[in-house]
Short mmCIF file of C-alpha atoms and ligand atoms in Angstrom, two decimals:
data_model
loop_
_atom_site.label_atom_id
_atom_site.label_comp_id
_atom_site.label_asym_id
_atom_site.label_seq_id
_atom_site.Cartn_x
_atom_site.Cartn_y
_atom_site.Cartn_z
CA UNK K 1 0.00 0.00 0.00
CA UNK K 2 1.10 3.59 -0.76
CA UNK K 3 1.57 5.89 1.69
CA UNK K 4 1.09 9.64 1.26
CA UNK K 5 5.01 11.05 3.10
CA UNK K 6 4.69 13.21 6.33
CA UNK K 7 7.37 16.11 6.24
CA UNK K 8 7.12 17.51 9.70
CA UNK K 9 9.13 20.31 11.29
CA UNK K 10 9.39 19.77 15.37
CA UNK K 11 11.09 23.38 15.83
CA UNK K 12 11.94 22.59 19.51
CA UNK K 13 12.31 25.54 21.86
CA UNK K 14 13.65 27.93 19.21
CA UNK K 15 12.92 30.90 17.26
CA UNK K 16 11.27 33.90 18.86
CA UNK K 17 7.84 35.59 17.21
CA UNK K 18 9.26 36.86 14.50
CA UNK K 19 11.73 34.12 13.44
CA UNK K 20 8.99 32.13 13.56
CA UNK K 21 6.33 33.88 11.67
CA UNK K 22 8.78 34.48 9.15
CA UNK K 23 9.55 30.93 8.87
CA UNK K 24 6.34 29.95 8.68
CA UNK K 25 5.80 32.10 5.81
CA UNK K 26 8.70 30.94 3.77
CA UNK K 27 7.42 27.09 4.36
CA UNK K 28 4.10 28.20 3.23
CA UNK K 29 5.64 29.86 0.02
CA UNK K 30 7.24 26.94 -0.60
CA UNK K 31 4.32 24.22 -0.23
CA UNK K 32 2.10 26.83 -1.74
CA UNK K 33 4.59 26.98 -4.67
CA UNK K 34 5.43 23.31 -5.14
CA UNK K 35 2.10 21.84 -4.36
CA UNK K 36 3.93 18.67 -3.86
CA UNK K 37 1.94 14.97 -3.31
CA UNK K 38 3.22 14.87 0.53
CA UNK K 39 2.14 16.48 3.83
CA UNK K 40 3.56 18.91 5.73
CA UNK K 41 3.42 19.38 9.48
CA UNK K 42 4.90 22.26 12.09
CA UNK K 43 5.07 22.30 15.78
CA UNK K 44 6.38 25.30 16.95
CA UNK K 45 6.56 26.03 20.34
CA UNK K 46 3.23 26.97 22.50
CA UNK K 47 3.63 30.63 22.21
CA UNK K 48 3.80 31.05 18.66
CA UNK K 49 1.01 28.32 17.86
CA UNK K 50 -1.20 31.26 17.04
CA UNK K 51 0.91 33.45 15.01
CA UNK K 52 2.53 30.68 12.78
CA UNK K 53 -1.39 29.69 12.54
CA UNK K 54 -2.44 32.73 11.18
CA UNK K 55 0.63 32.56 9.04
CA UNK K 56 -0.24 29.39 7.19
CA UNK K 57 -3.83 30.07 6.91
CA UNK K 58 -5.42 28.54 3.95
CA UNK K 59 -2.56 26.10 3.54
CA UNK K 60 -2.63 22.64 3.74
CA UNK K 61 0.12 22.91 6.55
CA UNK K 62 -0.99 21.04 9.61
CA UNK K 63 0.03 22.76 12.96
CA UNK K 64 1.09 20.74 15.61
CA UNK K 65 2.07 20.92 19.55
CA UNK K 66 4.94 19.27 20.97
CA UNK K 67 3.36 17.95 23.62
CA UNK K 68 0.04 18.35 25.78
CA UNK K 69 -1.24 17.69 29.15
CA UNK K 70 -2.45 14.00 29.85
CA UNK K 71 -5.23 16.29 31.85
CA UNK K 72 -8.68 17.97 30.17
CA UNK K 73 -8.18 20.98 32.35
CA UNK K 74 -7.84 22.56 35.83
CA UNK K 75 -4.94 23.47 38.47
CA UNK K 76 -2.05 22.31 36.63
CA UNK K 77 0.40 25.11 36.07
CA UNK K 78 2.06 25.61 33.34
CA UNK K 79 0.49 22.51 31.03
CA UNK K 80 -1.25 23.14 28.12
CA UNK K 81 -4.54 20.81 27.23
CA UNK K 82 -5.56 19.20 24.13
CA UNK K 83 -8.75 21.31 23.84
CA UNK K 84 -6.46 24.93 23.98
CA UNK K 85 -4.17 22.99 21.17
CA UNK K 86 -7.21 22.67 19.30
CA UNK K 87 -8.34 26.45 19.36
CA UNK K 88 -5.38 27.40 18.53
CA UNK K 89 -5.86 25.32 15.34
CA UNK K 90 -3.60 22.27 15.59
CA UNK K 91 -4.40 19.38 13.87
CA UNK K 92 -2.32 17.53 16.07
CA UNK K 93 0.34 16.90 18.61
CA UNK K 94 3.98 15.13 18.58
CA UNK K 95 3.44 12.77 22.05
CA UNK K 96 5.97 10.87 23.42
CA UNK K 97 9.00 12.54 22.45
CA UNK K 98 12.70 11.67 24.04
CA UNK K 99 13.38 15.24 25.04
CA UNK K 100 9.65 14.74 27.03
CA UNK K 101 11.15 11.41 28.11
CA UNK K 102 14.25 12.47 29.48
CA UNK K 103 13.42 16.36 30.93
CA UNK K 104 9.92 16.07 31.37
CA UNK K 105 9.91 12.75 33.16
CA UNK K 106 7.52 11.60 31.03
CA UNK K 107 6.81 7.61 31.28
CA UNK K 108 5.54 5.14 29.25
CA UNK K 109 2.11 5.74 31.25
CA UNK K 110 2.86 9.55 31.03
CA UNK K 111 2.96 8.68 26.86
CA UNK K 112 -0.15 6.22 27.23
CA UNK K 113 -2.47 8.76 28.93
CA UNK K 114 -1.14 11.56 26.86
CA UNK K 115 -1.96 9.93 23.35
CA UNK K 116 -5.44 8.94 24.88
CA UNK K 117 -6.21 12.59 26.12
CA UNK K 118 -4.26 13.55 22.23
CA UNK K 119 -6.99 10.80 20.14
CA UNK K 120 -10.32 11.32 22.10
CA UNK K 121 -10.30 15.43 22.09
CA UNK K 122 -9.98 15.27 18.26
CA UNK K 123 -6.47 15.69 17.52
CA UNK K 124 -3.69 13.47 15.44
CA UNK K 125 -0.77 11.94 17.32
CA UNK K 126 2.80 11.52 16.01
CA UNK K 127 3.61 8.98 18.50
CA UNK K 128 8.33 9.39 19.00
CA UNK K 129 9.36 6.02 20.20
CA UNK K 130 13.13 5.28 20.07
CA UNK K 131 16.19 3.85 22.32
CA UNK K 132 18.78 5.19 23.82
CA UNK K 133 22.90 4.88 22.83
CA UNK K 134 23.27 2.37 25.79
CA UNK K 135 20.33 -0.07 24.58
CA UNK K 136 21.64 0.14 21.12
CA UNK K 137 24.84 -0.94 22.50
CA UNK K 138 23.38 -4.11 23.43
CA UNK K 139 22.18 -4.51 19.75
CA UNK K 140 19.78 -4.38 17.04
CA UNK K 141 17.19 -6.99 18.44
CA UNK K 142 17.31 -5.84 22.05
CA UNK K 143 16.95 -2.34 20.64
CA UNK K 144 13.62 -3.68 18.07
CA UNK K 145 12.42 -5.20 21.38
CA UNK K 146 12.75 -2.22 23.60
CA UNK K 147 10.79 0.40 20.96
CA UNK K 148 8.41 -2.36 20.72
CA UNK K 149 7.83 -2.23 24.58
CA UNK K 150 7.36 1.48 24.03
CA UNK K 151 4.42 1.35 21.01
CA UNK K 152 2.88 -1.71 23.02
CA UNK K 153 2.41 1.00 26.31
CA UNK K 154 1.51 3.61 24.51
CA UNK K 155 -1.13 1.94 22.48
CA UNK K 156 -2.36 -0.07 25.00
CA UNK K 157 -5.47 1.81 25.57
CA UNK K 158 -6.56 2.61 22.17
CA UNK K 159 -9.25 0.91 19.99
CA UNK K 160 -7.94 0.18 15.84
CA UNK K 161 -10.44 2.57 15.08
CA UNK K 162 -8.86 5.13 17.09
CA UNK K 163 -5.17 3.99 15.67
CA UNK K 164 -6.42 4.36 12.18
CA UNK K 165 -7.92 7.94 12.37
CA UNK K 166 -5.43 9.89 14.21
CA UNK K 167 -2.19 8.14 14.90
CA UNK K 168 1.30 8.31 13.33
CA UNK K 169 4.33 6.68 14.47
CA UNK K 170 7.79 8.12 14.62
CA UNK K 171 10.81 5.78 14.94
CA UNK K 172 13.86 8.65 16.75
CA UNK K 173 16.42 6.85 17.96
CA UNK K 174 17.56 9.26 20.85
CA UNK K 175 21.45 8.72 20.10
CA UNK K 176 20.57 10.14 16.46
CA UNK K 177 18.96 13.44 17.53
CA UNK K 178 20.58 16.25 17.00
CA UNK K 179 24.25 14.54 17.02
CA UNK K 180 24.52 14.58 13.19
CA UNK K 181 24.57 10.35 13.77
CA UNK K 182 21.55 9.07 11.63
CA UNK K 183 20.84 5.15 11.59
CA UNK K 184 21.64 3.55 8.21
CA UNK K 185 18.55 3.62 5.96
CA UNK K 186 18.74 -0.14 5.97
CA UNK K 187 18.60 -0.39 9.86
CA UNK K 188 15.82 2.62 9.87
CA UNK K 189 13.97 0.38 7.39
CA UNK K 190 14.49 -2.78 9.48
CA UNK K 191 13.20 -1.14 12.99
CA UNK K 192 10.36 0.78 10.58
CA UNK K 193 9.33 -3.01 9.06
CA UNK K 194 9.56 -4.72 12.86
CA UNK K 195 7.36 -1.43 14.16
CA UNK K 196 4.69 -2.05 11.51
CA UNK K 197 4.29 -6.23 12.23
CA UNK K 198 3.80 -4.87 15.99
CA UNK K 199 1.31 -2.68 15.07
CA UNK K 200 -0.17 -6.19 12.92
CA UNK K 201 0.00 -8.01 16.10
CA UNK K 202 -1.06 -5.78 18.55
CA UNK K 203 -3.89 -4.68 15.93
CA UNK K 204 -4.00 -5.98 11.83
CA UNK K 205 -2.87 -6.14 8.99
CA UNK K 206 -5.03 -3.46 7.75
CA UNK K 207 -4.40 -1.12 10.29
CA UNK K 208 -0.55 -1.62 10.01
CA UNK K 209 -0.47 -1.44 6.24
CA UNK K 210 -2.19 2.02 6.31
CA UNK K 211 -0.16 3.98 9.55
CA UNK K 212 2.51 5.63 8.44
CA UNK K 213 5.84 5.36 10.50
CA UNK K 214 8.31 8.28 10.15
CA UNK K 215 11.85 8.75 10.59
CA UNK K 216 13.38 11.14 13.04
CA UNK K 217 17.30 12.14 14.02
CA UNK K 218 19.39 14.52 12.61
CA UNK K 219 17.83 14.12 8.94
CA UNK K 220 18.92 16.90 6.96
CA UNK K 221 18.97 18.30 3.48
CA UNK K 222 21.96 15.85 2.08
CA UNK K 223 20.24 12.44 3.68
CA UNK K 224 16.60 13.49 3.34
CA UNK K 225 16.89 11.66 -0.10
CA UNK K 226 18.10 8.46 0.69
CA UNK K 227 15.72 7.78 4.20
CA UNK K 228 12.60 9.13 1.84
CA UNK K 229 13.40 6.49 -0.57
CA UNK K 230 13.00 3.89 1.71
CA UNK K 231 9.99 1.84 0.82
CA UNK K 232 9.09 1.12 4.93
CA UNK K 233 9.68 4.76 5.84
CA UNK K 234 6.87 7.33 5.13
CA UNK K 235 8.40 10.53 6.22
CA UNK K 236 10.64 12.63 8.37
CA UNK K 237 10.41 14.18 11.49
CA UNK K 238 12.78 17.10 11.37
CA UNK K 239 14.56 19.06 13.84
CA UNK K 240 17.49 21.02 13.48
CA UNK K 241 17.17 21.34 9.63
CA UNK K 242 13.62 22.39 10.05
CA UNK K 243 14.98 25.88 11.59
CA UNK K 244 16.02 27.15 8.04
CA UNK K 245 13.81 26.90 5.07
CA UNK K 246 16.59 26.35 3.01
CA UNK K 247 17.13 22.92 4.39
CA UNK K 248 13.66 22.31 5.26
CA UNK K 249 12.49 23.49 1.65
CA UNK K 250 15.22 20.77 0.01
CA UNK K 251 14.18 18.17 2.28
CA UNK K 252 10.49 18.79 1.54
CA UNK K 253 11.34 18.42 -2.72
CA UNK K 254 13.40 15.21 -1.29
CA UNK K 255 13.61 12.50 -3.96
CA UNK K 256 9.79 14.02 -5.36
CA UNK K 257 9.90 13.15 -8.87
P1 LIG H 301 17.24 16.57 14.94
O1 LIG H 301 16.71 16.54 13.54
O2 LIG H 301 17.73 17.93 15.36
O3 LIG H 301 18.23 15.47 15.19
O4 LIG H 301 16.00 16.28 15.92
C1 LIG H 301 15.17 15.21 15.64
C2 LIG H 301 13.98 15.29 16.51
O5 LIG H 301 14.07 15.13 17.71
C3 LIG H 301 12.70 15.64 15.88
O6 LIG H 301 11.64 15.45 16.75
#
């Protein structure tokens, strides 16, 4: 089965209000000029959610958060819930990522409750799973096994249905973000193939076949090529090189015909 490619942008906590409505004006020009078969995502940080939506409005571009509360609402300082997200205009969320992981002490229950709160207000979820340098150590098929452990958690409370209208997965190993280190397309391809017969087992066939797993860790302008070509990978989640439109623009036209 085909699957339509995911660009996404996670811009971190970078840019200020200008440098980021600017940006979000040049990716617009760009997807507005191209018109490309592939989507493209943003998450920005909280504060400029609204002016990067009002930048891309009437685009395709689908905002994102970074993160969200596992919580609908109430005295929890400093969180931000799925239903502001969604007045803000996101379309989705990124849930689960390492940086959450490691400094916001999110858990595998943290992920779980977060992608549940994500699915039943109405939003997408980009799902990060990924191991660390000292699992990888121990090898490829304690590392397949230990992202597996992480989807199986996290998906543990949703239904297929729920699977198949809002979530996406991204494979980011953490030793490959933002150290310039990117797994070999082949072994990206091999953990993207194992992810997808979990998702068969835990679900179907037919559910697997359709999600579409992404690739994220330090993917920039000269690899973007090579990891979109990948039959098993169906898109990039981008962080440094999503900063500059220059290399977020190149890896956008990536390998399109
Ligand atoms: P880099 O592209 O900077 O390695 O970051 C990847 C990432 O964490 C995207 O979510």
């Amino acid at each position: 089965m085909s699957r339509r490619l995911l660009i996404a942008g996670n811009w971190k906590m970078n840019l200020d209000s200008r440098g980021a409505t600017a940006l979000a004006r040049a990716v617009k020009h760009e997807i507005v000029q191209r018109k490309l078969d592939r989507d493209v995502m943003l998450a920005p940080p909280y504060p400029y959610l609204d002016t990067v939506a009002r930048a891309l409005e009437g685009t395709p571009i689908l905002l994102a958060g970074q993160d969200l509360s596992r919580h609908e609402s109430g005295a929890f300082t400093g969180e931000v819930s799925a239903g502001m997200l969604i007045d803000l205009g996101c379309h989705g969320t990124l849930v689960g990522h390492s940086e959450r992981r490691e400094h916001g002490g999110d858990t595998d229950d943290t992920v779980r409750a977060k992608l549940e709160r994500a699915i039943r207000s109405g939003l997408s979820a980009v799902l990060c799973v990924g191991e660390s340098e000292s699992v990888r150590e121990t090898g490829a098929a304690a590392s397949m096994a230990f992202v597996e452990g992480q989807l199986a958690a996290a998906l543990a409370g949703l239904t297929e249905e729920e699977c198949a209208k809002a979530l996406t997965i991204a494979y980011e190993p953490v030793w490959a973000i933002g150290t310039g280190k990117t797994a070999s397309t082949s072994d990206a391809a091999a953990m993207h193939a194992h992810l997808r017969a979990s998702v068969a087992n835990l679900y179907s066939e037919a559910l697997a076949s359709r999600l579409r797993i992404l690739y994220g860790g330090s993917v920039n302008a000269a690899n973007a090529a090579d990891i979109l070509g990948a039959s098993e990978i169906d898109g990039v989640l981008v962080g440094g090189a999503s900063l500059k439109i220059e290399s977020f623009g190149t890896i956008y036209r990536a390998g399109a015909a």
